[in-house]
Amino acid sequence: MKILIPTAKEMNTDLPYIEALPLREESQAVLDSLAHYSASELESFYKVSAEKAEEEYAHIQTLKDQSAKHYPALKLFDGLMYRHIKRDKLTEAEQAYLKDHVLITSALYGVVPALSPMAPHRLDFLMKLKVAGKTLKSHWKSAYDEALQDEDLIFLSCHQSLKPYFLRKSEKRW
């Protein structure tokens, strides 16, 4: 069984950072596409204020030059759903459960275990970013299929519009 939860726009970076892992090939391709945007272009792309666009531009640049601080993904994101998940003072059993069953779906990192290192980023699957000429959905499809191929039961705590990113043949497992 896997429980999939999306990233959130609200983030908490007021916590200890952890060692980053190298970006996987698919993530690097997404980052390369994002890195072509200027701060003013990001303002339009994300439909945010100039201040938020500058902040996201800085996030992209630190990822690009490998100086971004990374945090356990489950603790980094601070949206409404995350605030209702126990994330602090986890027992070993709780950490093991998270490691084995909870995955975070990220348009930048793919499907990753909940406590994986992640740098702050705003990208979500509904953004119209092209990666090597493909939509985010097309770009990530095989990686998502592979991550979930052996699962008997999948709980998706994402908006219904994101369901197509996952296995078509697994409809009966949702």
PDB file of C-alpha atoms in Angstrom:
ATOM      1  CA  MET A   1       0.000   0.000   0.000  1.00  0.00           C
ATOM      2  CA  LYS A   2       1.194   3.495  -0.862  1.00  0.00           C
ATOM      3  CA  ILE A   3      -0.261   6.821   0.203  1.00  0.00           C
ATOM      4  CA  LEU A   4       0.492   9.630  -2.245  1.00  0.00           C
ATOM      5  CA  ILE A   5       0.383  13.247  -1.145  1.00  0.00           C
ATOM      6  CA  PRO A   6       1.143  16.324  -3.255  1.00  0.00           C
ATOM      7  CA  THR A   7       3.584  19.098  -2.507  1.00  0.00           C
ATOM      8  CA  ALA A   8       2.196  22.379  -1.163  1.00  0.00           C
ATOM      9  CA  LYS A   9       2.825  26.013  -2.017  1.00  0.00           C
ATOM     10  CA  GLU A  10       3.279  26.899   1.642  1.00  0.00           C
ATOM     11  CA  MET A  11       6.698  25.903   2.953  1.00  0.00           C
ATOM     12  CA  ASN A  12       8.555  26.017   6.244  1.00  0.00           C
ATOM     13  CA  THR A  13      12.311  26.452   5.957  1.00  0.00           C
ATOM     14  CA  ASP A  14      12.755  27.315   9.612  1.00  0.00           C
ATOM     15  CA  LEU A  15      14.108  23.868  10.394  1.00  0.00           C
ATOM     16  CA  PRO A  16      17.400  21.994  10.154  1.00  0.00           C
ATOM     17  CA  TYR A  17      18.407  21.179   6.621  1.00  0.00           C
ATOM     18  CA  ILE A  18      19.701  17.791   5.505  1.00  0.00           C
ATOM     19  CA  GLU A  19      22.136  16.526   2.906  1.00  0.00           C
ATOM     20  CA  ALA A  20      20.881  16.700  -0.660  1.00  0.00           C
ATOM     21  CA  LEU A  21      20.836  13.771  -3.040  1.00  0.00           C
ATOM     22  CA  PRO A  22      21.870  14.207  -6.676  1.00  0.00           C
ATOM     23  CA  LEU A  23      18.958  15.135  -8.920  1.00  0.00           C
ATOM     24  CA  ARG A  24      17.709  12.266 -11.021  1.00  0.00           C
ATOM     25  CA  GLU A  25      17.820  12.729 -14.784  1.00  0.00           C
ATOM     26  CA  GLU A  26      14.105  13.543 -15.050  1.00  0.00           C
ATOM     27  CA  SER A  27      14.401  16.181 -12.312  1.00  0.00           C
ATOM     28  CA  GLN A  28      17.425  17.778 -13.934  1.00  0.00           C
ATOM     29  CA  ALA A  29      15.497  18.100 -17.203  1.00  0.00           C
ATOM     30  CA  VAL A  30      12.649  19.875 -15.374  1.00  0.00           C
ATOM     31  CA  LEU A  31      15.120  22.173 -13.623  1.00  0.00           C
ATOM     32  CA  ASP A  32      16.833  22.966 -16.930  1.00  0.00           C
ATOM     33  CA  SER A  33      13.465  24.003 -18.387  1.00  0.00           C
ATOM     34  CA  LEU A  34      12.651  26.190 -15.374  1.00  0.00           C
ATOM     35  CA  ALA A  35      16.091  27.799 -15.455  1.00  0.00           C
ATOM     36  CA  HIS A  36      15.280  29.426 -18.807  1.00  0.00           C
ATOM     37  CA  TYR A  37      12.743  31.716 -17.131  1.00  0.00           C
ATOM     38  CA  SER A  38      13.666  35.156 -15.817  1.00  0.00           C
ATOM     39  CA  ALA A  39      12.108  36.399 -12.586  1.00  0.00           C
ATOM     40  CA  SER A  40       9.629  38.534 -14.540  1.00  0.00           C
ATOM     41  CA  GLU A  41       8.686  35.561 -16.739  1.00  0.00           C
ATOM     42  CA  LEU A  42       8.139  33.464 -13.603  1.00  0.00           C
ATOM     43  CA  GLU A  43       5.713  36.120 -12.366  1.00  0.00           C
ATOM     44  CA  SER A  44       3.496  35.394 -15.381  1.00  0.00           C
ATOM     45  CA  PHE A  45       4.187  31.654 -15.421  1.00  0.00           C
ATOM     46  CA  TYR A  46       3.208  31.140 -11.780  1.00  0.00           C
ATOM     47  CA  LYS A  47       0.663  33.993 -11.727  1.00  0.00           C
ATOM     48  CA  VAL A  48       2.251  35.411  -8.568  1.00  0.00           C
ATOM     49  CA  SER A  49       3.517  38.756  -7.314  1.00  0.00           C
ATOM     50  CA  ALA A  50       6.922  40.054  -8.369  1.00  0.00           C
ATOM     51  CA  GLU A  51       8.185  39.318  -4.855  1.00  0.00           C
ATOM     52  CA  LYS A  52       7.077  35.652  -4.992  1.00  0.00           C
ATOM     53  CA  ALA A  53       8.521  35.336  -8.500  1.00  0.00           C
ATOM     54  CA  GLU A  54      11.896  36.654  -7.279  1.00  0.00           C
ATOM     55  CA  GLU A  55      11.792  34.152  -4.433  1.00  0.00           C
ATOM     56  CA  GLU A  56      11.094  31.280  -6.821  1.00  0.00           C
ATOM     57  CA  TYR A  57      13.775  32.513  -9.210  1.00  0.00           C
ATOM     58  CA  ALA A  58      16.253  32.354  -6.311  1.00  0.00           C
ATOM     59  CA  HIS A  59      15.098  28.803  -5.489  1.00  0.00           C
ATOM     60  CA  ILE A  60      15.682  27.729  -9.090  1.00  0.00           C
ATOM     61  CA  GLN A  61      19.117  29.355  -9.228  1.00  0.00           C
ATOM     62  CA  THR A  62      20.286  27.709  -5.986  1.00  0.00           C
ATOM     63  CA  LEU A  63      19.090  24.344  -7.275  1.00  0.00           C
ATOM     64  CA  LYS A  64      20.889  24.977 -10.549  1.00  0.00           C
ATOM     65  CA  ASP A  65      24.194  25.825  -8.856  1.00  0.00           C
ATOM     66  CA  GLN A  66      23.737  22.999  -6.318  1.00  0.00           C
ATOM     67  CA  SER A  67      23.731  25.308  -3.299  1.00  0.00           C
ATOM     68  CA  ALA A  68      20.059  24.843  -2.357  1.00  0.00           C
ATOM     69  CA  LYS A  69      19.267  23.818   1.190  1.00  0.00           C
ATOM     70  CA  HIS A  70      17.256  20.622   1.390  1.00  0.00           C
ATOM     71  CA  TYR A  71      14.789  19.557   4.043  1.00  0.00           C
ATOM     72  CA  PRO A  72      12.814  16.379   4.717  1.00  0.00           C
ATOM     73  CA  ALA A  73       9.945  16.830   2.256  1.00  0.00           C
ATOM     74  CA  LEU A  74       7.236  16.008   4.786  1.00  0.00           C
ATOM     75  CA  LYS A  75       8.514  18.772   7.057  1.00  0.00           C
ATOM     76  CA  LEU A  76       9.270  21.303   4.297  1.00  0.00           C
ATOM     77  CA  PHE A  77       5.721  21.576   3.002  1.00  0.00           C
ATOM     78  CA  ASP A  78       3.289  23.357   5.272  1.00  0.00           C
ATOM     79  CA  GLY A  79      -0.060  23.465   3.499  1.00  0.00           C
ATOM     80  CA  LEU A  80      -3.314  22.645   5.249  1.00  0.00           C
ATOM     81  CA  MET A  81      -3.010  18.881   4.788  1.00  0.00           C
ATOM     82  CA  TYR A  82       0.573  18.869   6.051  1.00  0.00           C
ATOM     83  CA  ARG A  83      -0.351  20.793   9.184  1.00  0.00           C
ATOM     84  CA  HIS A  84      -2.684  17.908  10.090  1.00  0.00           C
ATOM     85  CA  ILE A  85       0.019  15.241   9.771  1.00  0.00           C
ATOM     86  CA  LYS A  86       2.204  14.387  12.743  1.00  0.00           C
ATOM     87  CA  ARG A  87       5.679  15.373  11.567  1.00  0.00           C
ATOM     88  CA  ASP A  88       7.686  16.007  14.719  1.00  0.00           C
ATOM     89  CA  LYS A  89       9.049  13.676  17.364  1.00  0.00           C
ATOM     90  CA  LEU A  90       8.319  10.604  15.272  1.00  0.00           C
ATOM     91  CA  THR A  91       8.994   7.213  16.808  1.00  0.00           C
ATOM     92  CA  GLU A  92      11.164   4.741  14.898  1.00  0.00           C
ATOM     93  CA  ALA A  93       8.019   2.797  13.984  1.00  0.00           C
ATOM     94  CA  GLU A  94       6.352   5.951  12.633  1.00  0.00           C
ATOM     95  CA  GLN A  95       9.445   6.841  10.612  1.00  0.00           C
ATOM     96  CA  ALA A  96       9.570   3.305   9.212  1.00  0.00           C
ATOM     97  CA  TYR A  97       5.890   3.502   8.244  1.00  0.00           C
ATOM     98  CA  LEU A  98       6.430   6.823   6.485  1.00  0.00           C
ATOM     99  CA  LYS A  99       9.464   5.431   4.679  1.00  0.00           C
ATOM    100  CA  ASP A 100       7.599   2.338   3.498  1.00  0.00           C
ATOM    101  CA  HIS A 101       4.159   3.737   2.707  1.00  0.00           C
ATOM    102  CA  VAL A 102       4.010   7.510   2.208  1.00  0.00           C
ATOM    103  CA  LEU A 103       5.230   9.104  -1.014  1.00  0.00           C
ATOM    104  CA  ILE A 104       5.242  12.745  -2.021  1.00  0.00           C
ATOM    105  CA  THR A 105       4.389  13.607  -5.609  1.00  0.00           C
ATOM    106  CA  SER A 106       6.479  16.468  -6.915  1.00  0.00           C
ATOM    107  CA  ALA A 107       6.565  17.937 -10.409  1.00  0.00           C
ATOM    108  CA  LEU A 108      10.280  18.562  -9.835  1.00  0.00           C
ATOM    109  CA  TYR A 109      11.415  15.455  -7.919  1.00  0.00           C
ATOM    110  CA  GLY A 110       8.922  12.812  -9.070  1.00  0.00           C
ATOM    111  CA  VAL A 111       7.475  10.294  -6.616  1.00  0.00           C
ATOM    112  CA  VAL A 112       9.726  10.204  -3.554  1.00  0.00           C
ATOM    113  CA  PRO A 113       9.568   8.835   0.001  1.00  0.00           C
ATOM    114  CA  ALA A 114       8.076  11.327   2.452  1.00  0.00           C
ATOM    115  CA  LEU A 115      11.305  12.065   4.305  1.00  0.00           C
ATOM    116  CA  SER A 116      13.461  12.487   1.177  1.00  0.00           C
ATOM    117  CA  PRO A 117      15.537  15.653   0.866  1.00  0.00           C
ATOM    118  CA  MET A 118      13.781  18.364  -1.121  1.00  0.00           C
ATOM    119  CA  ALA A 119      14.639  21.967  -1.811  1.00  0.00           C
ATOM    120  CA  PRO A 120      11.894  24.595  -1.713  1.00  0.00           C
ATOM    121  CA  HIS A 121      10.116  24.880  -5.062  1.00  0.00           C
ATOM    122  CA  ARG A 122       6.716  26.001  -6.266  1.00  0.00           C
ATOM    123  CA  LEU A 123       6.194  23.896  -9.385  1.00  0.00           C
ATOM    124  CA  ASP A 124       3.058  21.781  -9.506  1.00  0.00           C
ATOM    125  CA  PHE A 125       1.642  19.433 -12.110  1.00  0.00           C
ATOM    126  CA  LEU A 126      -0.945  21.871 -13.390  1.00  0.00           C
ATOM    127  CA  MET A 127       1.745  24.279 -14.635  1.00  0.00           C
ATOM    128  CA  LYS A 128       2.213  24.427 -18.402  1.00  0.00           C
ATOM    129  CA  LEU A 129       5.946  23.775 -18.380  1.00  0.00           C
ATOM    130  CA  LYS A 130       7.431  22.007 -21.395  1.00  0.00           C
ATOM    131  CA  VAL A 131      10.320  19.640 -20.709  1.00  0.00           C
ATOM    132  CA  ALA A 132      12.160  18.614 -23.872  1.00  0.00           C
ATOM    133  CA  GLY A 133       8.956  19.381 -25.790  1.00  0.00           C
ATOM    134  CA  LYS A 134       6.754  17.288 -23.478  1.00  0.00           C
ATOM    135  CA  THR A 135       4.151  18.234 -20.900  1.00  0.00           C
ATOM    136  CA  LEU A 136       4.964  17.498 -17.260  1.00  0.00           C
ATOM    137  CA  LYS A 137       2.473  14.623 -17.433  1.00  0.00           C
ATOM    138  CA  SER A 138       4.236  13.020 -20.406  1.00  0.00           C
ATOM    139  CA  HIS A 139       7.666  13.712 -18.957  1.00  0.00           C
ATOM    140  CA  TRP A 140       6.956  11.953 -15.636  1.00  0.00           C
ATOM    141  CA  LYS A 141       4.570   9.198 -16.813  1.00  0.00           C
ATOM    142  CA  SER A 142       7.041   6.301 -17.033  1.00  0.00           C
ATOM    143  CA  ALA A 143       8.810   7.227 -13.777  1.00  0.00           C
ATOM    144  CA  TYR A 144       5.468   7.337 -11.954  1.00  0.00           C
ATOM    145  CA  ASP A 145       4.348   4.055 -13.506  1.00  0.00           C
ATOM    146  CA  GLU A 146       7.597   2.433 -12.392  1.00  0.00           C
ATOM    147  CA  ALA A 147       7.377   3.800  -8.842  1.00  0.00           C
ATOM    148  CA  LEU A 148       3.922   2.290  -8.337  1.00  0.00           C
ATOM    149  CA  GLN A 149       3.929  -0.794 -10.557  1.00  0.00           C
ATOM    150  CA  ASP A 150       4.063  -3.399  -7.777  1.00  0.00           C
ATOM    151  CA  GLU A 151       1.514  -1.790  -5.475  1.00  0.00           C
ATOM    152  CA  ASP A 152      -1.785  -3.505  -4.730  1.00  0.00           C
ATOM    153  CA  LEU A 153      -3.437  -0.490  -3.140  1.00  0.00           C
ATOM    154  CA  ILE A 154      -2.816   3.211  -3.757  1.00  0.00           C
ATOM    155  CA  PHE A 155      -4.410   6.076  -1.829  1.00  0.00           C
ATOM    156  CA  LEU A 156      -4.188   9.320  -3.736  1.00  0.00           C
ATOM    157  CA  SER A 157      -4.577  12.430  -1.610  1.00  0.00           C
ATOM    158  CA  CYS A 158      -4.271  14.742  -4.596  1.00  0.00           C
ATOM    159  CA  HIS A 159      -6.820  16.594  -6.652  1.00  0.00           C
ATOM    160  CA  GLN A 160      -8.698  14.273  -9.024  1.00  0.00           C
ATOM    161  CA  SER A 161      -7.159  16.076 -12.020  1.00  0.00           C
ATOM    162  CA  LEU A 162      -3.783  14.586 -11.069  1.00  0.00           C
ATOM    163  CA  LYS A 163      -4.993  10.995 -11.230  1.00  0.00           C
ATOM    164  CA  PRO A 164      -3.996  10.607 -14.922  1.00  0.00           C
ATOM    165  CA  TYR A 165      -0.345  10.994 -13.899  1.00  0.00           C
ATOM    166  CA  PHE A 166      -0.493   7.523 -12.432  1.00  0.00           C
ATOM    167  CA  LEU A 167      -1.012   4.060 -13.862  1.00  0.00           C
ATOM    168  CA  ARG A 168      -4.008   3.745 -16.180  1.00  0.00           C
ATOM    169  CA  LYS A 169      -4.064  -0.027 -15.734  1.00  0.00           C
ATOM    170  CA  SER A 170      -4.337   0.409 -11.977  1.00  0.00           C
ATOM    171  CA  GLU A 171      -7.815   1.982 -11.935  1.00  0.00           C
ATOM    172  CA  LYS A 172      -9.119  -0.830  -9.744  1.00  0.00           C
ATOM    173  CA  ARG A 173      -6.423  -0.098  -7.136  1.00  0.00           C
ATOM    174  CA  TRP A 174      -7.478   3.508  -6.397  1.00  0.00           C
TER     175      TRP A 174
END
